[in-house]
PDB file of C-alpha atoms in Angstrom:
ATOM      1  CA  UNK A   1    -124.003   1.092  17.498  1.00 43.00           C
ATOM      2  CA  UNK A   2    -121.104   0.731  15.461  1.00 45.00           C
ATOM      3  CA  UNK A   3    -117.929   1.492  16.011  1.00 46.00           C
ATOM      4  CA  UNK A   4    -116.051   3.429  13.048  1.00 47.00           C
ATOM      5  CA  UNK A   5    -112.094   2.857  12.657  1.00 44.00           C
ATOM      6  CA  UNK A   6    -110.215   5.527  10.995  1.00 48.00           C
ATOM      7  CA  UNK A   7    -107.828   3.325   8.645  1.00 48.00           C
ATOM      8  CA  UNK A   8    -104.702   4.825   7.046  1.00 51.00           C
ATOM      9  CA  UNK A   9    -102.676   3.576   4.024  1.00 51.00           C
ATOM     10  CA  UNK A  10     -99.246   2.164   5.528  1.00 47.00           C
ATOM     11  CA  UNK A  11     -95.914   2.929   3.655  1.00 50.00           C
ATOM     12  CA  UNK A  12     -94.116  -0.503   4.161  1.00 48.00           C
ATOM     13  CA  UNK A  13     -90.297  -0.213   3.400  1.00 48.00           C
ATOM     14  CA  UNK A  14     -88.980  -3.662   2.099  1.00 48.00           C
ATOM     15  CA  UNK A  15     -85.587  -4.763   0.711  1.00 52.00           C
ATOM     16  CA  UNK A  16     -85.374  -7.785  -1.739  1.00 51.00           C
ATOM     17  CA  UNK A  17     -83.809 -10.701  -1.129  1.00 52.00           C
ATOM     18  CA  UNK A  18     -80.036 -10.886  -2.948  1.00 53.00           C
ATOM     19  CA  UNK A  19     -80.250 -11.662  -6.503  1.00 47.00           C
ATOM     20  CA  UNK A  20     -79.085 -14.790  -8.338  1.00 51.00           C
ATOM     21  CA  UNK A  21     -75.969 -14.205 -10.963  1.00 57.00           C
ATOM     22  CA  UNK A  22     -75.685 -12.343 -13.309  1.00 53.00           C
ATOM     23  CA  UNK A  23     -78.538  -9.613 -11.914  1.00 53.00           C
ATOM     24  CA  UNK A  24     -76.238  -9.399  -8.794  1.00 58.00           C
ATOM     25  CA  UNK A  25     -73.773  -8.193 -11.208  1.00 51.00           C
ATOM     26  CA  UNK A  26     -75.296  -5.676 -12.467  1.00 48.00           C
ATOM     27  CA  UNK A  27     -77.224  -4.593  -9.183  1.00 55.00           C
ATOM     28  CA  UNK A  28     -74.049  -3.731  -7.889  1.00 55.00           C
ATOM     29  CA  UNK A  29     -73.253  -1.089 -10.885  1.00 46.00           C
ATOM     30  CA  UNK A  30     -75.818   1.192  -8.970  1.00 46.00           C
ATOM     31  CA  UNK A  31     -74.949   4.092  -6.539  1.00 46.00           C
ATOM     32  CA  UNK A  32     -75.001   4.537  -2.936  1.00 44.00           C
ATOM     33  CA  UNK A  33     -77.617   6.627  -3.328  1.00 43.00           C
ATOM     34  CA  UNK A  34     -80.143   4.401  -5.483  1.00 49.00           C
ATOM     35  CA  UNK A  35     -79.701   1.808  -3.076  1.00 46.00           C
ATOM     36  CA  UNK A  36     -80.449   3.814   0.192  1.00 44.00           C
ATOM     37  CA  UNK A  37     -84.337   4.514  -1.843  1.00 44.00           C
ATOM     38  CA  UNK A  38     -86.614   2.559  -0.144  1.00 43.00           C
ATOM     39  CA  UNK A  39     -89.265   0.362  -2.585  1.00 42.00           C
ATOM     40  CA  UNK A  40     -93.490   1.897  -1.785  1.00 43.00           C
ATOM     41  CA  UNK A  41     -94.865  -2.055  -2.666  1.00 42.00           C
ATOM     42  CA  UNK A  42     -98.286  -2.250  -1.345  1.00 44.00           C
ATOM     43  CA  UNK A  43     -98.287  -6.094  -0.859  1.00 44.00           C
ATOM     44  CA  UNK A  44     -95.515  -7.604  -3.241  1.00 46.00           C
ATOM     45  CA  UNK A  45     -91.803  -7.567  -3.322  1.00 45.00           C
ATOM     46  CA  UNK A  46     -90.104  -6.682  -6.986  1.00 45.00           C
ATOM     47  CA  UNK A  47     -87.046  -7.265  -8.123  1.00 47.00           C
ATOM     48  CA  UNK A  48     -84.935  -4.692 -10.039  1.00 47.00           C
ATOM     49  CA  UNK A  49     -83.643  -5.841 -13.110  1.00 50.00           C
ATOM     50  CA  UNK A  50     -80.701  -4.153 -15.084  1.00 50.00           C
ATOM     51  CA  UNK A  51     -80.688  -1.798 -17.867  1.00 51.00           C
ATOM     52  CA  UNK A  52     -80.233  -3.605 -21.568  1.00 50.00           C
ATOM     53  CA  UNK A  53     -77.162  -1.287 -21.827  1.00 49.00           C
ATOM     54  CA  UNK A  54     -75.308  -2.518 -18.649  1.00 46.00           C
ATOM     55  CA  UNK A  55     -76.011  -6.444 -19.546  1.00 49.00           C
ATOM     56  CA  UNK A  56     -73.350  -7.134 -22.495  1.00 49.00           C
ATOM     57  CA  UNK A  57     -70.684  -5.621 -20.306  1.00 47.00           C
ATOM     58  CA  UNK A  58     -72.480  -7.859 -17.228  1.00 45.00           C
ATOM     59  CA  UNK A  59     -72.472 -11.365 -18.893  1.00 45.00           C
ATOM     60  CA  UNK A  60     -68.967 -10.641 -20.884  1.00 44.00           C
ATOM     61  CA  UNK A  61     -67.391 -10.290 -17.123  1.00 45.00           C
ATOM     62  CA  UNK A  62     -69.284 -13.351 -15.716  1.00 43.00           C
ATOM     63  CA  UNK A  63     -68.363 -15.372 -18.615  1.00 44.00           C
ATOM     64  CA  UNK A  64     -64.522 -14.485 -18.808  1.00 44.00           C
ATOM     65  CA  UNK A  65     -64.375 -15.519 -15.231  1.00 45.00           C
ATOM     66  CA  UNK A  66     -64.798 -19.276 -16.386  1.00 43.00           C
ATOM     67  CA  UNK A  67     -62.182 -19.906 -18.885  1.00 49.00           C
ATOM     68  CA  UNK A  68     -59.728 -22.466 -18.750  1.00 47.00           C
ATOM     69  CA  UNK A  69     -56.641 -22.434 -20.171  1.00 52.00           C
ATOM     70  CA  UNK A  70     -56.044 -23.629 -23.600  1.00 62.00           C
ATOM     71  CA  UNK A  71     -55.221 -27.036 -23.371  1.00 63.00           C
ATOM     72  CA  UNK A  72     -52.901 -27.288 -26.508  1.00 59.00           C
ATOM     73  CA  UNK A  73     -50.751 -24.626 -24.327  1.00 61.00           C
ATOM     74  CA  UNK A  74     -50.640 -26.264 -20.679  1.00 52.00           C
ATOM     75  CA  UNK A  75     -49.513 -29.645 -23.170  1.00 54.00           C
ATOM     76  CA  UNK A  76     -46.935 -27.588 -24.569  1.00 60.00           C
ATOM     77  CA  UNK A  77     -45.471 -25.802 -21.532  1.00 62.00           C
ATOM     78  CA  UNK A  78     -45.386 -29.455 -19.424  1.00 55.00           C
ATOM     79  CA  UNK A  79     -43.697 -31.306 -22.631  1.00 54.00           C
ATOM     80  CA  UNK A  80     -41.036 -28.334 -22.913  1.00 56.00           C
ATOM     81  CA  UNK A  81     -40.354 -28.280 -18.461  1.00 50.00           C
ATOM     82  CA  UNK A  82     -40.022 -32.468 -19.314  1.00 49.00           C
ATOM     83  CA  UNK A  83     -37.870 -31.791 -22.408  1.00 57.00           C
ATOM     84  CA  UNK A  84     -35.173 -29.582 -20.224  1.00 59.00           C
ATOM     85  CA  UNK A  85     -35.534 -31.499 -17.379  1.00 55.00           C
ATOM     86  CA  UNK A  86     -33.980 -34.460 -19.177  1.00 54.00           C
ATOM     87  CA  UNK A  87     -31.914 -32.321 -20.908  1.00 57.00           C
ATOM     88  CA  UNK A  88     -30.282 -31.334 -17.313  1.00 60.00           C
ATOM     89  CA  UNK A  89     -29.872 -34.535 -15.615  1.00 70.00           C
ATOM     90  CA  UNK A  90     -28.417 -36.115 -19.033  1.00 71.00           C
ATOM     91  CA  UNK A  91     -25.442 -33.225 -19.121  1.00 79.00           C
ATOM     92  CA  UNK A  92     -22.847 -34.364 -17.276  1.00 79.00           C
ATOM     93  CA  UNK A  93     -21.748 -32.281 -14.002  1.00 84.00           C
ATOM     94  CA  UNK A  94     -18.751 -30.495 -15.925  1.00 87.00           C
ATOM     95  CA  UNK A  95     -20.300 -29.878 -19.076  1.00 86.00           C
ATOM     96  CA  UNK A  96     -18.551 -26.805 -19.354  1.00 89.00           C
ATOM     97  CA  UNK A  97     -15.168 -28.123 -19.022  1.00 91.00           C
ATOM     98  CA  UNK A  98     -15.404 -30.471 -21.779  1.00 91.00           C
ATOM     99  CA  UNK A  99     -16.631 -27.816 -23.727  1.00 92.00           C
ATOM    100  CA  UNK A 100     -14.301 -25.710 -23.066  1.00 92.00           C
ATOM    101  CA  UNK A 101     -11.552 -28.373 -24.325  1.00 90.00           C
ATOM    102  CA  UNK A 102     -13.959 -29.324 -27.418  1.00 92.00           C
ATOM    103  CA  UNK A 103     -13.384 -25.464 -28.364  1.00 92.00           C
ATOM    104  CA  UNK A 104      -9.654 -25.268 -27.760  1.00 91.00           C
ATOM    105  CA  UNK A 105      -9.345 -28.555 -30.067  1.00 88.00           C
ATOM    106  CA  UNK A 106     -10.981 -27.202 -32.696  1.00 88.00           C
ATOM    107  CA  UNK A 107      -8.188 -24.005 -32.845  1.00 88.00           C
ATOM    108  CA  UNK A 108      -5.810 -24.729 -35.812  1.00 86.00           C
ATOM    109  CA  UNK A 109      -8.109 -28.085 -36.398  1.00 89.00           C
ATOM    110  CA  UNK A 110      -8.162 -26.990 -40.282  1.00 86.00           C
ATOM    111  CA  UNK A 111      -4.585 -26.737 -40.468  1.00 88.00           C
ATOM    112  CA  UNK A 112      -3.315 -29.295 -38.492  1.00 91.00           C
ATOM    113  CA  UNK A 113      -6.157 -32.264 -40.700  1.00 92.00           C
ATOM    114  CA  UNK A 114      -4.166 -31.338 -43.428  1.00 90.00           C
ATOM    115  CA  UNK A 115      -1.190 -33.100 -42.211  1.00 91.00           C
ATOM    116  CA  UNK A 116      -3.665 -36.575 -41.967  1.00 94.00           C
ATOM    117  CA  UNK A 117      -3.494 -38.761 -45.970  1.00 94.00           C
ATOM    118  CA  UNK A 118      -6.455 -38.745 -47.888  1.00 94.00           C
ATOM    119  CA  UNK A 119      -6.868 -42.060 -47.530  1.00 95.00           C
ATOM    120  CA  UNK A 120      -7.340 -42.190 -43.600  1.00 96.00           C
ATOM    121  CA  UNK A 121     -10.373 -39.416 -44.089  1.00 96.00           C
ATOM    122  CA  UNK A 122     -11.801 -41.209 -46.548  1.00 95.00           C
ATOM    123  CA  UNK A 123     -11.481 -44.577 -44.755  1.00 96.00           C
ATOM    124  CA  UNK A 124     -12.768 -43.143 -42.057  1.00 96.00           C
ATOM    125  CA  UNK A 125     -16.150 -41.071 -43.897  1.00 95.00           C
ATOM    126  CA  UNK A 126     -16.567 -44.367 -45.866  1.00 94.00           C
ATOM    127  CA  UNK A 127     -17.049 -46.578 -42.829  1.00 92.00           C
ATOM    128  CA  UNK A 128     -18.331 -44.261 -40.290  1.00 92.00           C
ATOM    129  CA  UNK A 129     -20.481 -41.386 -42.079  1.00 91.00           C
ATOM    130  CA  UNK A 130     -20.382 -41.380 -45.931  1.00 90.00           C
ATOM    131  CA  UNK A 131     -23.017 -38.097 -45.960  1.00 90.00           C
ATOM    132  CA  UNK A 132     -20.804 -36.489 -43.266  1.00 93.00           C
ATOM    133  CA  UNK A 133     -20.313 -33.213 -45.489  1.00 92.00           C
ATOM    134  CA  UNK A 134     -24.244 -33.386 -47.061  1.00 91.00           C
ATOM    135  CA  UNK A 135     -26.214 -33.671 -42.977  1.00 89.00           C
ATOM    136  CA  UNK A 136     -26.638 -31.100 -40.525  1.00 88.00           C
ATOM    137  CA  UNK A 137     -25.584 -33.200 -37.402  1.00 88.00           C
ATOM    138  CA  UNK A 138     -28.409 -35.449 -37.580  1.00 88.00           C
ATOM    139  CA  UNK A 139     -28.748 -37.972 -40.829  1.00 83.00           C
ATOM    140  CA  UNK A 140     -32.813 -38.452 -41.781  1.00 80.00           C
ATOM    141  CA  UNK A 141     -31.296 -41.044 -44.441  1.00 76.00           C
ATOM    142  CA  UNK A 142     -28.798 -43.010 -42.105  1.00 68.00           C
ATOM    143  CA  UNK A 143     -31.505 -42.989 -39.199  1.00 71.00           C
ATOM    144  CA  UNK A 144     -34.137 -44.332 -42.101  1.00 68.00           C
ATOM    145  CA  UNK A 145     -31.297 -47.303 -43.075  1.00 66.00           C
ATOM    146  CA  UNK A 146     -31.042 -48.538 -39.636  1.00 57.00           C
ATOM    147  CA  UNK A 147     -34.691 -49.376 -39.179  1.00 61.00           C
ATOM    148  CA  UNK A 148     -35.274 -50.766 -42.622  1.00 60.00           C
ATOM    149  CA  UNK A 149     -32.062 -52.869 -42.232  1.00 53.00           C
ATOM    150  CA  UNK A 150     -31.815 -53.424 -38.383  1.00 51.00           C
ATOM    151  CA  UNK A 151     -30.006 -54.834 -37.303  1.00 51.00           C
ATOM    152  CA  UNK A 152     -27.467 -55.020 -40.105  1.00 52.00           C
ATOM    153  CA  UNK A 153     -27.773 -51.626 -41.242  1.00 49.00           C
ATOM    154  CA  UNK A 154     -25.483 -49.762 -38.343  1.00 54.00           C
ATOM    155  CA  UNK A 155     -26.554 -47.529 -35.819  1.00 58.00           C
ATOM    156  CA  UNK A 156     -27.265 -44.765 -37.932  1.00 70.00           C
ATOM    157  CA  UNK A 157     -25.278 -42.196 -35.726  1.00 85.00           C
ATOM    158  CA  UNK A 158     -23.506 -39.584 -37.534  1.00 91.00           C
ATOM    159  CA  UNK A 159     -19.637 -38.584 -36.817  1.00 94.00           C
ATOM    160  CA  UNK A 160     -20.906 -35.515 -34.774  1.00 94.00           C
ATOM    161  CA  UNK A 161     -23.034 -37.730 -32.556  1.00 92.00           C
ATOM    162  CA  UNK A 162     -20.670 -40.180 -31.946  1.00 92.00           C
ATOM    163  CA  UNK A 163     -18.464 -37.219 -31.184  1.00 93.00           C
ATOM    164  CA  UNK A 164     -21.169 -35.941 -28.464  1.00 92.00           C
ATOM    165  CA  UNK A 165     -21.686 -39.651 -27.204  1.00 91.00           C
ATOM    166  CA  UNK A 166     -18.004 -39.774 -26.575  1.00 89.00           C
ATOM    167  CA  UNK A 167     -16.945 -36.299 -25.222  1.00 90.00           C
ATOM    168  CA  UNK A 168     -20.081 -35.062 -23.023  1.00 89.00           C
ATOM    169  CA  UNK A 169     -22.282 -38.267 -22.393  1.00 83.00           C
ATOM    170  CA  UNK A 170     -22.716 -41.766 -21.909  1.00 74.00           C
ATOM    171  CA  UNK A 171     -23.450 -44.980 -23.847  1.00 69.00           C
ATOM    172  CA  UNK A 172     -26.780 -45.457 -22.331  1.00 71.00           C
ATOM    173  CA  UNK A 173     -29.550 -46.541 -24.335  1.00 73.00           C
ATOM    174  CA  UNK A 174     -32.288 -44.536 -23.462  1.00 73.00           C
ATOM    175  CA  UNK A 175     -35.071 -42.234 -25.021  1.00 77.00           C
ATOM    176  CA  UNK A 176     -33.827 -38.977 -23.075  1.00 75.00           C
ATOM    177  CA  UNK A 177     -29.705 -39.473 -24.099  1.00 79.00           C
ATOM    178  CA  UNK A 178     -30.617 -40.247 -27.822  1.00 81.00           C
ATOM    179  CA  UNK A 179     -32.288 -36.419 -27.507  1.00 83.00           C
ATOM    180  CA  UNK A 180     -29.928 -34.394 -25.888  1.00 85.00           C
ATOM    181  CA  UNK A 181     -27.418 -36.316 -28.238  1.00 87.00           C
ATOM    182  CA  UNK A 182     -29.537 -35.279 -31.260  1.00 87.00           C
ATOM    183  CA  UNK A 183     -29.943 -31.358 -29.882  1.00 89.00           C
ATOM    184  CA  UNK A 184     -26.157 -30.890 -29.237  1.00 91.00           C
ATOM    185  CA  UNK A 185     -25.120 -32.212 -32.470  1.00 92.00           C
ATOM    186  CA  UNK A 186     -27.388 -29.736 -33.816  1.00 92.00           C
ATOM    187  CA  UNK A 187     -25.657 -27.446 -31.661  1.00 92.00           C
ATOM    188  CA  UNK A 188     -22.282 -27.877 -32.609  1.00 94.00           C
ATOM    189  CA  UNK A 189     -22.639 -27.863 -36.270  1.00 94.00           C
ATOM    190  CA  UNK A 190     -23.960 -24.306 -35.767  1.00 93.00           C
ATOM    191  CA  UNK A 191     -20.763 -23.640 -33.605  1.00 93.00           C
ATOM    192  CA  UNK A 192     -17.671 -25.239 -35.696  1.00 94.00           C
ATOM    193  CA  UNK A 193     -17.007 -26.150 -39.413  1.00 93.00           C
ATOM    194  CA  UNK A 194     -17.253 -29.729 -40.832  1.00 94.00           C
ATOM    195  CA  UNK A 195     -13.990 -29.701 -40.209  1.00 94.00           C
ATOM    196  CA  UNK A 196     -13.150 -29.189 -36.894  1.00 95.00           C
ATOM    197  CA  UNK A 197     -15.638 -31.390 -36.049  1.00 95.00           C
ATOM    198  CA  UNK A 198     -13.939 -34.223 -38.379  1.00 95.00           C
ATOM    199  CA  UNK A 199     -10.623 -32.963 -36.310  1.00 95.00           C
ATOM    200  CA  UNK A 200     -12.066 -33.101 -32.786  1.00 95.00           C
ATOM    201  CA  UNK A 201     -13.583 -36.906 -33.531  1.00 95.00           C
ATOM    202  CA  UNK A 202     -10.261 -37.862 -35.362  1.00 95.00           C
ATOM    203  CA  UNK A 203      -8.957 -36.891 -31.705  1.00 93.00           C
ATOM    204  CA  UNK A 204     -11.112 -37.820 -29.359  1.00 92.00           C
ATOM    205  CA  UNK A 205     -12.584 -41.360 -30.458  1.00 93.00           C
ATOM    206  CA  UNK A 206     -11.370 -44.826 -29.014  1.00 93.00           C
ATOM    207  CA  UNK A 207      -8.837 -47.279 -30.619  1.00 93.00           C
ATOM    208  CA  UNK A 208      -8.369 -49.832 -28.303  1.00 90.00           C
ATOM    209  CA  UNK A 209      -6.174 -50.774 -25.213  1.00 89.00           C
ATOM    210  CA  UNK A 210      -6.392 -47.620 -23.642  1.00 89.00           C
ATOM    211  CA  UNK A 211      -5.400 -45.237 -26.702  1.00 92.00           C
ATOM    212  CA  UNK A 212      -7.460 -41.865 -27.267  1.00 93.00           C
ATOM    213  CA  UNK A 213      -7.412 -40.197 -30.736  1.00 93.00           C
ATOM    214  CA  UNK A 214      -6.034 -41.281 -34.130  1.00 94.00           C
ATOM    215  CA  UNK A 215      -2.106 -40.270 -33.466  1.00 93.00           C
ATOM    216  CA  UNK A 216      -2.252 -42.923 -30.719  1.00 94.00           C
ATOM    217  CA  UNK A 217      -3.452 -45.326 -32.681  1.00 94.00           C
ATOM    218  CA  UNK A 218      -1.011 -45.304 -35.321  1.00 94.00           C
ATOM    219  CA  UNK A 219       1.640 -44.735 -32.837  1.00 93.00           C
ATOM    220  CA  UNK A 220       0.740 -47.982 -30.821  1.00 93.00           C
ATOM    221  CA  UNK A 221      -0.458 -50.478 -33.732  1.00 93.00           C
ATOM    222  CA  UNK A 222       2.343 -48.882 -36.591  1.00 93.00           C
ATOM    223  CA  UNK A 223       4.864 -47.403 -34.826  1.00 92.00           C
ATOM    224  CA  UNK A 224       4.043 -44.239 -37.136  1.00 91.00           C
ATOM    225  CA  UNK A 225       2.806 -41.199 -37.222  1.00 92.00           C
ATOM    226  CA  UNK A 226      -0.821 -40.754 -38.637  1.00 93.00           C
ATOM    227  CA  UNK A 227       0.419 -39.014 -41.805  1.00 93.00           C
ATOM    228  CA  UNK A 228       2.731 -41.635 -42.870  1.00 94.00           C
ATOM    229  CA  UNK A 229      -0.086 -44.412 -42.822  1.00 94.00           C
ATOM    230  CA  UNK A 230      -0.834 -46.493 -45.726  1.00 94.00           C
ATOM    231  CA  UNK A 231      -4.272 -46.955 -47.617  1.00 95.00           C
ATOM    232  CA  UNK A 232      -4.187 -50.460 -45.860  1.00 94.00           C
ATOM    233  CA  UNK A 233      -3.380 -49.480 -42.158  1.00 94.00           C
ATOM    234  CA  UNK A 234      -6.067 -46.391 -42.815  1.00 95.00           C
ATOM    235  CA  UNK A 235      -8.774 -49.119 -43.616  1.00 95.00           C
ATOM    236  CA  UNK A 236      -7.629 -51.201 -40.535  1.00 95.00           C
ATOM    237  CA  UNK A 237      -7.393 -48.380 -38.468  1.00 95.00           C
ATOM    238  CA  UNK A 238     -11.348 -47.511 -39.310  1.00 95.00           C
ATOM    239  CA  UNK A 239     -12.445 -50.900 -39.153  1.00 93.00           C
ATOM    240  CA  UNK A 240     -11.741 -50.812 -35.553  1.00 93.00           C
ATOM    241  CA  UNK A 241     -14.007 -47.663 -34.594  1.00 93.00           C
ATOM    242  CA  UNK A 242     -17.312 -49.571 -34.338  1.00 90.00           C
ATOM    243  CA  UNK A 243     -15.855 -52.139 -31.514  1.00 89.00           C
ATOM    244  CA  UNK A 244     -12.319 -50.662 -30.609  1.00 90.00           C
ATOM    245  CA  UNK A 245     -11.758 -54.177 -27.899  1.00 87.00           C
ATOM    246  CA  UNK A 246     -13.268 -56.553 -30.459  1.00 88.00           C
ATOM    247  CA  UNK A 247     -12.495 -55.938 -33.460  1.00 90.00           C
ATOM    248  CA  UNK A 248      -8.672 -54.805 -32.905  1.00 85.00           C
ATOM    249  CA  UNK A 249      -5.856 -57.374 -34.757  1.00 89.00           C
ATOM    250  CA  UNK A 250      -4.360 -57.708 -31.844  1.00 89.00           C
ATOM    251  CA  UNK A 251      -7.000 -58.930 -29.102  1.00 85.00           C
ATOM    252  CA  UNK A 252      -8.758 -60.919 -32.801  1.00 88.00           C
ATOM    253  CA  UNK A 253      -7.135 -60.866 -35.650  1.00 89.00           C
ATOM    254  CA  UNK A 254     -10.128 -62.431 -37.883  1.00 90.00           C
ATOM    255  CA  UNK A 255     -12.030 -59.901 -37.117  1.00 91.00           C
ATOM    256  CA  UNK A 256      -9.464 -57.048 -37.672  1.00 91.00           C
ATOM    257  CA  UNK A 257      -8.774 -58.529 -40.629  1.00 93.00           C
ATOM    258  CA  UNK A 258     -12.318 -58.516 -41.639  1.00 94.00           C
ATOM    259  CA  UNK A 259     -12.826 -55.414 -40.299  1.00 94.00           C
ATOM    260  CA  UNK A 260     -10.424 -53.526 -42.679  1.00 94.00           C
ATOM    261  CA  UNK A 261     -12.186 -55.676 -45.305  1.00 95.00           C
ATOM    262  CA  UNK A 262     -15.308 -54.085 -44.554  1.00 95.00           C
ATOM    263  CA  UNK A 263     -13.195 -50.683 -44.666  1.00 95.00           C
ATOM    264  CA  UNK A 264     -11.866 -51.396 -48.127  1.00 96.00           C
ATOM    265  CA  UNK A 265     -15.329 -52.104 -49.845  1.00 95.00           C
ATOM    266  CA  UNK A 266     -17.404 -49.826 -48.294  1.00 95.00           C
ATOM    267  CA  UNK A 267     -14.439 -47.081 -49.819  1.00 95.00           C
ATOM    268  CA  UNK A 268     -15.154 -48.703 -52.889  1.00 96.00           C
ATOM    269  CA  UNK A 269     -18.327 -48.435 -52.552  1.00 94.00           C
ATOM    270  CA  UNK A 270     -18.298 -44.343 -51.991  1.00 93.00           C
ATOM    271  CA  UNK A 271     -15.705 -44.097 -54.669  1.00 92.00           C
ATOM    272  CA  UNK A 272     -12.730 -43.339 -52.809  1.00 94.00           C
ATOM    273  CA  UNK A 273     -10.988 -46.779 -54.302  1.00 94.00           C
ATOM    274  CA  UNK A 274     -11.298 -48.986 -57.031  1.00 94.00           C
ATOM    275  CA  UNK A 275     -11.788 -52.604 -56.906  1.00 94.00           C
ATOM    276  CA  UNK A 276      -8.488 -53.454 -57.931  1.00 94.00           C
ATOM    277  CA  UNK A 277      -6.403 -52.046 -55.141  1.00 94.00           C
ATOM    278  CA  UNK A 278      -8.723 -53.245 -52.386  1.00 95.00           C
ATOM    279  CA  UNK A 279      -8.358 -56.379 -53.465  1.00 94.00           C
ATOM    280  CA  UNK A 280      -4.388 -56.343 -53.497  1.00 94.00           C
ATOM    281  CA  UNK A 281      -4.724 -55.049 -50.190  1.00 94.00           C
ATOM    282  CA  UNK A 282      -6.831 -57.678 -48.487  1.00 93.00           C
ATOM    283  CA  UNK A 283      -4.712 -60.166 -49.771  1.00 92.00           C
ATOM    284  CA  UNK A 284      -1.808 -59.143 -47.978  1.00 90.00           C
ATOM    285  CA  UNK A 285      -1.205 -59.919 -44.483  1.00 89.00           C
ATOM    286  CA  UNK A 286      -1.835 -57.025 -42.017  1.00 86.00           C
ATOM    287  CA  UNK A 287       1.726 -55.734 -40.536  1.00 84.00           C
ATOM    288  CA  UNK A 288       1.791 -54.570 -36.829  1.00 86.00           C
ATOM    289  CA  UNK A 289       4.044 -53.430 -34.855  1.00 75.00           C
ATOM    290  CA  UNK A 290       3.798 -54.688 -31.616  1.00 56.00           C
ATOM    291  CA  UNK A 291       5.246 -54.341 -28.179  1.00 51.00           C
ATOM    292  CA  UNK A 292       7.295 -57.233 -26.480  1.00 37.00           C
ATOM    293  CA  UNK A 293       5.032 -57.462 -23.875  1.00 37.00           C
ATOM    294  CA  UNK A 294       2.106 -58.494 -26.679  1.00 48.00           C
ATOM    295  CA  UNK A 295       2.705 -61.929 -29.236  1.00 45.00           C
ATOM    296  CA  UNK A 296       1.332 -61.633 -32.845  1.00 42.00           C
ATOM    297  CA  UNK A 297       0.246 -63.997 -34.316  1.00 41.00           C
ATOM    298  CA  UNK A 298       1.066 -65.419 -37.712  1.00 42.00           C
ATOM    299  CA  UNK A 299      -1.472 -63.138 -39.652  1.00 42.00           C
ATOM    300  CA  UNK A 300      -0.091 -59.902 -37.680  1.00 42.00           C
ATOM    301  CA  UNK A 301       3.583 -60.529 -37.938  1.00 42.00           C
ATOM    302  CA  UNK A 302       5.573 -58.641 -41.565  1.00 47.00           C
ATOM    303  CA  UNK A 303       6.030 -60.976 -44.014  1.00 44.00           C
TER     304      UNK A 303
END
């Protein structure tokens, strides 16, 4: 005899497994109440997949979630943090101070360069910066001479950079001082006129033993004031700019002499004098004035 067991179909309640990216996504769009429906699988487990209308906006999230940043952009930002960070420590601590007295030099500077000869300008453009009035702070052309002719084409420095170099920074050679030079001589020819800023460097540039600014200068090699200088004394005077200790008559009077030399033809050169009267002048012996604590020499005493 057999026995007979009454078998009834069992309702087995499953839940899958979590789903791999980017179906977890879009399993997670569904309600409360679609999850809490339990799956009727006789034997197997399926997996719900989303809609075709929910997948653009599923794989457009997963994928912005895995972009970098431009690279070009991080480059930029770290070169521009660098840029003012040198910019910072160059600046010396009372940067505003000496900008303060830059500005309060440059009040009545038209009025009071008009008092200055011809002559000592030019001298001094001719030697110094001969595209002073053509360059906006920095000279492509004079930078361009340098390097071809290095090292006997100059430094390439304009008059406003020497002006920075000598009112707010140092005469350190160094990548980071050549920029902020070059920035805040870009600066300042947006701030003042050509010149004030002739003015300021006529002012604030070294002669020699101790002596600031051009009326010094004439004062302690002439015993004059800087209007009342000759087309001789204004060469001399701007031959000593590019080594004020060196090339001075007094500590070497070669060199000074050779110095205002240099003066004299380069003004030729720009057009300022002609060939005749710079070569009167170079024959002549240089006449200084000197104190009693100081002997000239044979070539610095008046005829």
């Amino acid at each position: 005899m057999s026995v007979l067991l009454h078998c009834q179909p069992v309702t087995i309640t499953t839940r899958c497994p979590p789903l791999p990216s980017p179906k977890t996504a879009a399993r997670s769009l569904l309600t409360r109440s679609n999850r809490r429906h339990s799956l009727v699988l006789p034997v197997r487990c399926t997996r719900l997949s989303p809609s075709p209308a929910l997948a653009p906006a599923v794989w457009k999230n997963f994928s912005s979630s895995f972009i970098f940043a431009n690279p070009v952009s991080l480059f930029a930002i770290s070169a521009g943090f660098l840029c003012v960070r040198s910019f910072l420590r160059v600046l010396p601590p009372d940067f505003s101070d000496r900008w303060l007295q830059l500005v309060e030099l440059s009040q009545g500077a038209e009025e009071n360069i008009r008092e200055l000869p011809r002559h000592l300008i030019q001298a001094v453009l001719a030697s110094e910066d001969r595209r002073f009035f053509y360059h906006f702070g920095v000279d492509p052309y004079g930078l361009g001479r340098a390097v071809v002719y290095y090292p006997n084409g100059g430094g390439g420095s304009t008059i406003t950079q020497q002006l920075v170099k000598n009112l707010f920074l140092t005469s350190e050679r160094s990548i980071s001082r050549k920029f902020v030079e070059g920035i805040l001589s870009l600066v300042i020819e947006r701030r003042f006129s050509k010149w004030e800023i002739l003015y300021a460097y006529l002012s604030k540039m070294y002669w020699g033993h101790g002596n600031f600014g051009v009326e010094a200068a004439a004062q302690f090699y002439f015993r004059k004031h800087p209007s009342l200088v000759n087309i001789g004394e204004s060469a001399l005077l701007s031959g000593i700019l590019p080594g004020p200790e060196a090339l001075n008559p007094i500590t070497n009077p070669k060199k000074g002499k050779a110095s205002q030399a240099r003066a004299l033809r380069r003004m030729v050169a720009a057009g300022f004098l002609d060939l005749e009267t710079a070569l009167i002048i170079v024959s002549n012996p240089i006449c200084l004035n000197c104190d009693n604590n100081m002997q000239a020499v044979e070539e610095q005493t008046c005829a």
